[in-house]
Short mmCIF file of C-alpha atoms in Angstrom, two decimals:
data_model
loop_
_atom_site.label_atom_id
_atom_site.label_comp_id
_atom_site.label_asym_id
_atom_site.label_seq_id
_atom_site.Cartn_x
_atom_site.Cartn_y
_atom_site.Cartn_z
CA MET A 1 16.10 -65.76 -37.81
CA PHE A 2 16.15 -61.96 -38.03
CA PHE A 3 15.05 -61.72 -34.38
CA ILE A 4 17.81 -64.10 -33.25
CA LYS A 5 20.45 -62.10 -35.13
CA GLU A 6 19.20 -58.89 -33.51
CA VAL A 7 19.43 -60.47 -30.04
CA PHE A 8 23.04 -61.50 -30.71
CA ALA A 9 23.79 -58.03 -32.08
CA SER A 10 22.54 -56.44 -28.87
CA GLU A 11 24.62 -58.89 -26.83
CA PHE A 12 27.94 -58.34 -28.56
CA LYS A 13 27.69 -54.69 -29.56
CA SER A 14 27.10 -53.45 -26.03
CA PHE A 15 30.14 -51.63 -24.65
CA TYR A 16 29.18 -52.52 -21.04
CA LYS A 17 28.25 -55.98 -19.83
CA ASN A 18 28.08 -58.16 -16.74
CA VAL A 19 29.43 -61.54 -17.88
CA GLN A 20 27.28 -64.46 -16.79
CA GLY A 21 27.57 -68.24 -16.93
CA ASN A 22 30.70 -70.32 -16.54
CA GLU A 23 33.11 -67.40 -16.99
CA GLY A 24 31.17 -64.96 -14.85
CA ASP A 25 30.83 -67.46 -12.01
CA LYS A 26 34.61 -67.83 -11.70
CA CYS A 27 35.75 -64.26 -12.33
CA LYS A 28 35.68 -61.72 -9.49
CA TYR A 29 35.75 -58.89 -12.07
CA SER A 30 33.00 -60.01 -14.40
CA THR A 31 31.83 -56.53 -15.37
CA ARG A 32 33.57 -55.34 -18.52
CA LEU A 33 33.64 -52.06 -20.37
CA ASP A 34 34.88 -52.17 -23.97
CA THR A 35 35.91 -48.82 -25.39
CA TYR A 36 36.10 -50.51 -28.80
CA GLY A 37 33.93 -53.38 -29.97
CA CYS A 38 32.89 -55.80 -32.72
CA GLY A 39 36.46 -56.12 -33.91
CA CYS A 40 40.03 -55.63 -32.76
CA GLN A 41 42.95 -54.54 -34.89
CA HIS A 42 45.22 -57.03 -33.12
CA ASN A 43 43.10 -59.82 -34.68
CA CYS A 44 44.82 -62.61 -32.71
CA ASP A 45 44.39 -66.11 -34.12
CA TYR A 46 43.75 -67.61 -30.67
CA CYS A 47 41.14 -65.02 -29.63
CA TYR A 48 37.91 -66.52 -28.31
CA ALA A 49 36.09 -63.19 -28.80
CA ARG A 50 37.08 -63.12 -32.46
CA SER A 51 35.76 -66.66 -32.88
CA LEU A 52 32.44 -65.80 -31.21
CA LEU A 53 31.88 -62.63 -33.21
CA SER A 54 33.15 -64.01 -36.51
CA PHE A 55 30.69 -66.87 -36.20
CA ARG A 56 27.84 -64.35 -35.91
CA GLY A 57 29.15 -61.96 -38.56
CA PHE A 58 30.02 -59.12 -36.16
CA TRP A 59 33.84 -59.10 -36.38
CA ASP A 60 35.54 -56.29 -38.31
CA ALA A 61 39.23 -56.15 -37.40
CA ALA A 62 39.97 -53.23 -39.72
CA ASN A 63 37.20 -50.98 -38.41
CA PRO A 64 36.27 -51.69 -34.79
CA ARG A 65 33.19 -50.02 -33.40
CA VAL A 66 34.08 -46.97 -31.29
CA ALA A 67 32.15 -46.52 -28.04
CA ASP A 68 30.35 -43.21 -27.55
CA ILE A 69 32.33 -41.52 -24.78
CA ARG A 70 29.22 -39.64 -23.66
CA LYS A 71 27.44 -42.95 -22.98
CA VAL A 72 30.57 -44.35 -21.34
CA LYS A 73 30.76 -41.39 -18.96
CA ARG A 74 27.08 -41.67 -18.09
CA LYS A 75 27.55 -45.34 -17.23
CA ILE A 76 30.63 -44.66 -15.09
CA ASN A 77 28.76 -41.94 -13.20
CA HIS A 78 26.18 -44.53 -12.15
CA LEU A 79 28.80 -46.92 -10.74
CA GLN A 80 29.58 -47.07 -7.06
CA PRO A 81 33.08 -46.00 -5.99
CA GLY A 82 35.01 -49.09 -4.98
CA ASN A 83 33.95 -51.21 -7.94
CA VAL A 84 36.63 -52.63 -10.24
CA ILE A 85 35.64 -52.69 -13.90
CA ARG A 86 37.56 -54.62 -16.53
CA LEU A 87 38.63 -52.51 -19.52
CA GLY A 88 39.20 -54.75 -22.51
CA GLY A 89 37.00 -57.82 -22.23
CA MET A 90 35.99 -58.62 -25.80
CA THR A 91 38.51 -56.32 -27.49
CA ASP A 92 41.72 -54.48 -26.60
CA CYS A 93 41.16 -51.01 -25.19
CA PHE A 94 44.67 -49.99 -26.35
CA GLN A 95 44.51 -51.24 -29.92
CA PRO A 96 46.02 -48.83 -32.53
CA CYS A 97 42.79 -46.88 -33.15
CA GLU A 98 43.05 -45.54 -29.56
CA LEU A 99 45.69 -43.13 -30.88
CA LYS A 100 43.00 -41.56 -33.04
CA HIS A 101 39.84 -41.82 -30.94
CA ARG A 102 41.23 -41.57 -27.37
CA VAL A 103 38.15 -43.18 -25.84
CA THR A 104 40.22 -45.23 -23.38
CA TYR A 105 42.15 -42.13 -22.33
CA GLU A 106 38.91 -40.25 -21.58
CA THR A 107 37.44 -43.31 -19.86
CA ILE A 108 40.39 -43.56 -17.47
CA LEU A 109 40.09 -39.87 -16.59
CA GLU A 110 36.40 -40.32 -15.80
CA MET A 111 36.99 -43.43 -13.70
CA ASN A 112 39.64 -41.55 -11.75
CA ARG A 113 37.20 -38.71 -11.14
CA CYS A 114 34.47 -41.09 -9.95
CA ARG A 115 36.96 -43.24 -7.94
CA VAL A 116 36.02 -46.42 -9.79
CA GLY A 117 38.79 -49.01 -10.08
CA TYR A 118 39.82 -50.43 -13.44
CA LEU A 119 41.55 -53.61 -14.56
CA ILE A 120 43.23 -53.04 -17.92
CA VAL A 121 44.03 -56.08 -20.06
CA THR A 122 46.05 -55.24 -23.16
CA LYS A 123 48.57 -56.48 -25.71
CA SER A 124 49.81 -52.96 -26.39
CA ALA A 125 52.86 -51.10 -25.08
CA LEU A 126 50.94 -47.82 -25.48
CA ILE A 127 49.76 -47.98 -21.88
CA ALA A 128 53.32 -47.35 -20.65
CA GLU A 129 53.80 -44.22 -22.74
CA PRO A 130 54.14 -41.05 -20.60
CA GLU A 131 50.74 -39.58 -21.53
CA TYR A 132 48.99 -42.68 -20.16
CA MET A 133 51.26 -43.37 -17.22
CA ASP A 134 50.63 -39.78 -16.13
CA ILE A 135 46.88 -40.41 -15.78
CA LEU A 136 46.92 -43.94 -14.34
CA ASP A 137 45.93 -43.76 -10.67
CA LYS A 138 47.99 -46.20 -8.58
CA GLU A 139 45.12 -46.65 -6.12
CA LEU A 140 42.63 -47.51 -8.87
CA SER A 141 44.55 -49.05 -11.76
CA HIS A 142 45.48 -52.71 -12.24
CA ILE A 143 47.30 -53.62 -15.43
CA GLN A 144 47.77 -56.96 -17.17
CA ILE A 145 49.89 -56.97 -20.32
CA THR A 146 49.55 -60.12 -22.38
CA VAL A 147 52.60 -61.87 -23.80
CA THR A 148 52.34 -65.23 -25.56
CA CYS A 149 55.81 -65.50 -27.10
CA LEU A 150 59.13 -63.68 -26.61
CA ASP A 151 60.16 -63.88 -30.28
CA ASN A 152 59.02 -60.71 -32.08
CA ALA A 153 58.96 -62.27 -35.54
CA LYS A 154 57.12 -65.42 -34.48
CA ALA A 155 54.50 -63.52 -32.50
CA MET A 156 53.62 -61.40 -35.54
CA LEU A 157 52.55 -64.55 -37.38
CA TYR A 158 49.46 -64.91 -35.20
CA GLU A 159 48.89 -61.56 -33.42
CA LYS A 160 49.17 -58.01 -34.73
CA CYS A 161 50.07 -56.33 -31.45
CA SER A 162 53.04 -54.39 -30.12
CA PRO A 163 56.14 -56.60 -30.43
CA PRO A 164 56.68 -58.74 -27.32
CA SER A 165 59.94 -56.93 -26.55
CA GLN A 166 58.03 -53.64 -26.30
CA ARG A 167 55.38 -55.21 -24.09
CA ILE A 168 58.06 -56.58 -21.76
CA GLU A 169 59.63 -53.12 -21.56
CA ALA A 170 56.21 -51.68 -20.72
CA ILE A 171 55.69 -54.19 -17.89
CA LEU A 172 59.09 -53.43 -16.38
CA ARG A 173 58.53 -49.67 -16.68
CA LEU A 174 55.17 -49.88 -14.91
CA GLN A 175 56.56 -52.27 -12.30
CA GLU A 176 59.47 -49.95 -11.56
CA ALA A 177 57.05 -47.04 -11.19
CA GLY A 178 55.08 -48.94 -8.53
CA PHE A 179 51.94 -49.92 -10.44
CA ASP A 180 50.02 -53.14 -9.84
CA VAL A 181 51.12 -54.79 -13.10
CA SER A 182 51.35 -58.41 -14.20
CA ILE A 183 52.43 -60.23 -17.30
CA ARG A 184 49.43 -62.16 -18.60
CA LEU A 185 50.54 -65.40 -20.22
CA SER A 186 47.30 -65.80 -22.12
CA PRO A 187 47.18 -68.19 -23.71
CA ILE A 188 50.28 -69.99 -22.53
CA ILE A 189 51.29 -72.41 -25.29
CA GLU A 190 54.32 -74.46 -24.33
CA SER A 191 55.89 -74.62 -27.80
CA PHE A 192 55.62 -70.83 -28.21
CA MET A 193 57.32 -69.77 -24.95
CA ASP A 194 61.01 -69.62 -24.01
CA PHE A 195 60.62 -70.34 -20.30
CA GLU A 196 64.26 -69.84 -19.39
CA LYS A 197 64.24 -66.37 -20.91
CA LEU A 198 60.84 -65.59 -19.36
CA ASN A 199 62.03 -66.52 -15.88
CA GLY A 200 65.12 -64.33 -16.19
CA ILE A 201 63.39 -61.06 -17.13
CA GLY A 202 62.71 -59.91 -13.58
CA ILE A 203 58.91 -59.69 -13.74
CA GLU A 204 57.32 -60.02 -10.30
CA LYS A 205 53.72 -61.04 -11.05
CA CYS A 206 52.08 -63.23 -13.67
CA ILE A 207 48.66 -64.53 -14.59
CA ILE A 208 48.49 -67.78 -16.52
CA GLU A 209 45.61 -68.74 -18.79
CA PHE A 210 45.57 -71.75 -21.08
CA LEU A 211 44.44 -71.99 -24.68
CA ARG A 212 40.91 -73.13 -25.30
CA ILE A 213 40.06 -74.19 -28.82
CA ASN A 214 36.96 -74.35 -30.98
CA PRO A 215 36.72 -75.01 -34.74
CA TRP A 216 37.48 -71.36 -35.60
CA ILE A 217 40.62 -71.11 -33.48
CA LYS A 218 41.74 -74.53 -34.71
CA GLN A 219 41.45 -73.24 -38.27
CA TRP A 220 43.36 -69.99 -37.65
CA LEU A 221 46.14 -70.91 -35.22
CA LYS A 222 49.11 -72.79 -36.67
CA GLY A 223 51.92 -74.68 -34.95
CA VAL A 224 49.89 -76.19 -32.11
CA ASP A 225 49.33 -79.91 -31.50
CA PHE A 226 45.57 -79.86 -30.99
CA SER A 227 45.47 -83.61 -30.33
CA GLU A 228 46.63 -82.84 -26.79
CA TYR A 229 43.42 -80.90 -26.07
CA THR A 230 41.27 -83.76 -24.86
CA VAL A 231 39.11 -82.13 -22.17
CA SER A 232 35.76 -80.72 -23.27
CA GLN A 233 33.82 -77.99 -21.45
CA GLY A 234 31.78 -74.95 -22.44
CA GLY A 235 32.03 -75.57 -26.18
CA TYR A 236 35.85 -75.60 -26.09
CA ARG A 237 38.56 -78.23 -25.82
CA HIS A 238 41.27 -77.89 -23.18
CA LEU A 239 44.51 -79.50 -22.04
CA PRO A 240 44.26 -82.10 -19.25
CA LEU A 241 45.02 -80.80 -15.77
CA SER A 242 48.19 -82.89 -15.50
CA GLU A 243 49.64 -81.14 -18.57
CA LYS A 244 48.67 -77.74 -17.24
CA ILE A 245 50.36 -78.43 -13.89
CA ARG A 246 53.55 -79.51 -15.68
CA ILE A 247 53.62 -76.27 -17.71
CA VAL A 248 52.84 -74.02 -14.72
CA ASP A 249 55.76 -75.61 -12.85
CA LYS A 250 58.10 -74.32 -15.59
CA ILE A 251 57.18 -70.70 -14.78
CA ARG A 252 59.38 -69.30 -12.01
CA ILE A 253 57.94 -65.81 -11.69
CA PRO A 254 57.66 -65.17 -7.91
CA GLU A 255 53.94 -64.38 -7.72
CA LYS A 256 51.84 -66.48 -10.07
CA THR A 257 48.15 -67.19 -10.35
CA VAL A 258 46.03 -69.17 -12.82
CA CYS A 259 42.86 -68.00 -14.54
CA GLU A 260 40.85 -71.09 -15.47
CA ASP A 261 37.74 -72.01 -17.46
CA VAL A 262 37.39 -75.71 -16.64
CA THR A 263 35.60 -76.06 -13.30
CA GLU A 264 37.59 -79.01 -11.93
CA HIS A 265 40.87 -77.33 -12.91
CA TYR A 266 39.74 -74.00 -11.46
CA LEU A 267 39.18 -75.66 -8.09
CA TYR A 268 42.67 -77.18 -8.18
CA TRP A 269 44.41 -73.83 -8.88
CA ARG A 270 42.34 -72.09 -6.23
CA GLU A 271 43.36 -74.57 -3.56
CA HIS A 272 46.98 -75.27 -4.53
CA VAL A 273 48.47 -72.39 -6.53
CA ASN A 274 46.60 -69.09 -6.49
CA PRO A 275 47.71 -66.69 -3.71
CA ASN A 276 44.17 -65.30 -3.39
CA LYS A 277 41.49 -67.99 -3.42
CA GLU A 278 38.75 -65.40 -4.02
CA ASP A 279 40.54 -63.51 -6.79
CA CYS A 280 42.39 -65.37 -9.54
CA CYS A 281 43.58 -62.00 -10.92
CA ASN A 282 45.37 -61.48 -7.59
CA LEU A 283 44.91 -57.71 -7.69
CA ARG A 284 46.80 -55.57 -5.20
CA ILE A 285 44.05 -53.57 -3.54
CA TYR A 286 45.17 -50.44 -1.72
CA GLN A 287 43.78 -50.13 1.79
CA GLY A 288 41.93 -46.92 2.41
CA SER A 289 41.50 -46.14 -1.30
CA GLY A 290 37.85 -47.12 -1.38
CA VAL A 291 38.59 -49.87 -3.91
#
């Protein structure tokens, strides 16, 4: 038992990982670099990473593990220019402790220097503050800001992130400045989202990802009719494809793409919805940038 726990510890405490299996097979950007790990101060009730790490006793939302920037820089220096690495795979690289430790800030500077692309996934408005916008390289950076609900008070019941209104402002600020930025509706839960308001904001790109539930998420997340989640794959339960299609049709953002876990559903989105069949993140890659 001690050996098994140590194997899991090595797996989930590593700041750099190539994701394998069902998720890695579908994701074009399956290499992740977590500047903070084994806990996230946002502590979202729907978070699959929280459920995985809580189950194994590795989740500490109050005191996330801080990556050693010296090791991070050494790893980046061994990457080939032109790669795109995901920042924020198991935890948020812009969670509040970034203001103290600045590991993400230093990581971005090093990736710029080495000409390695980065896909930032965050629920924080911090990324659109001037000190970060000043260092984001438009030829290397791709930004996805997650929003699950447009009601500030309701969102705070299940996620301890920047208020949705601030995240929306951050998306529009980055979009106006010419960055490759999308709103990430992840997870999209129909009863949580005001679709009319969402469609009227003026956001140009979105990524849609549906809720997947396991016993931990089912225990934490309130206000969801879990009886609708009748499809089973990969240890999670999912909505049927017909329900997903109905919900996606309610989203009128001009450029939309779906990130999917269920293999049959993934094939449907790839063939019928996603603008880029080889890249469900639909990143805007600059020609001549080396990325």
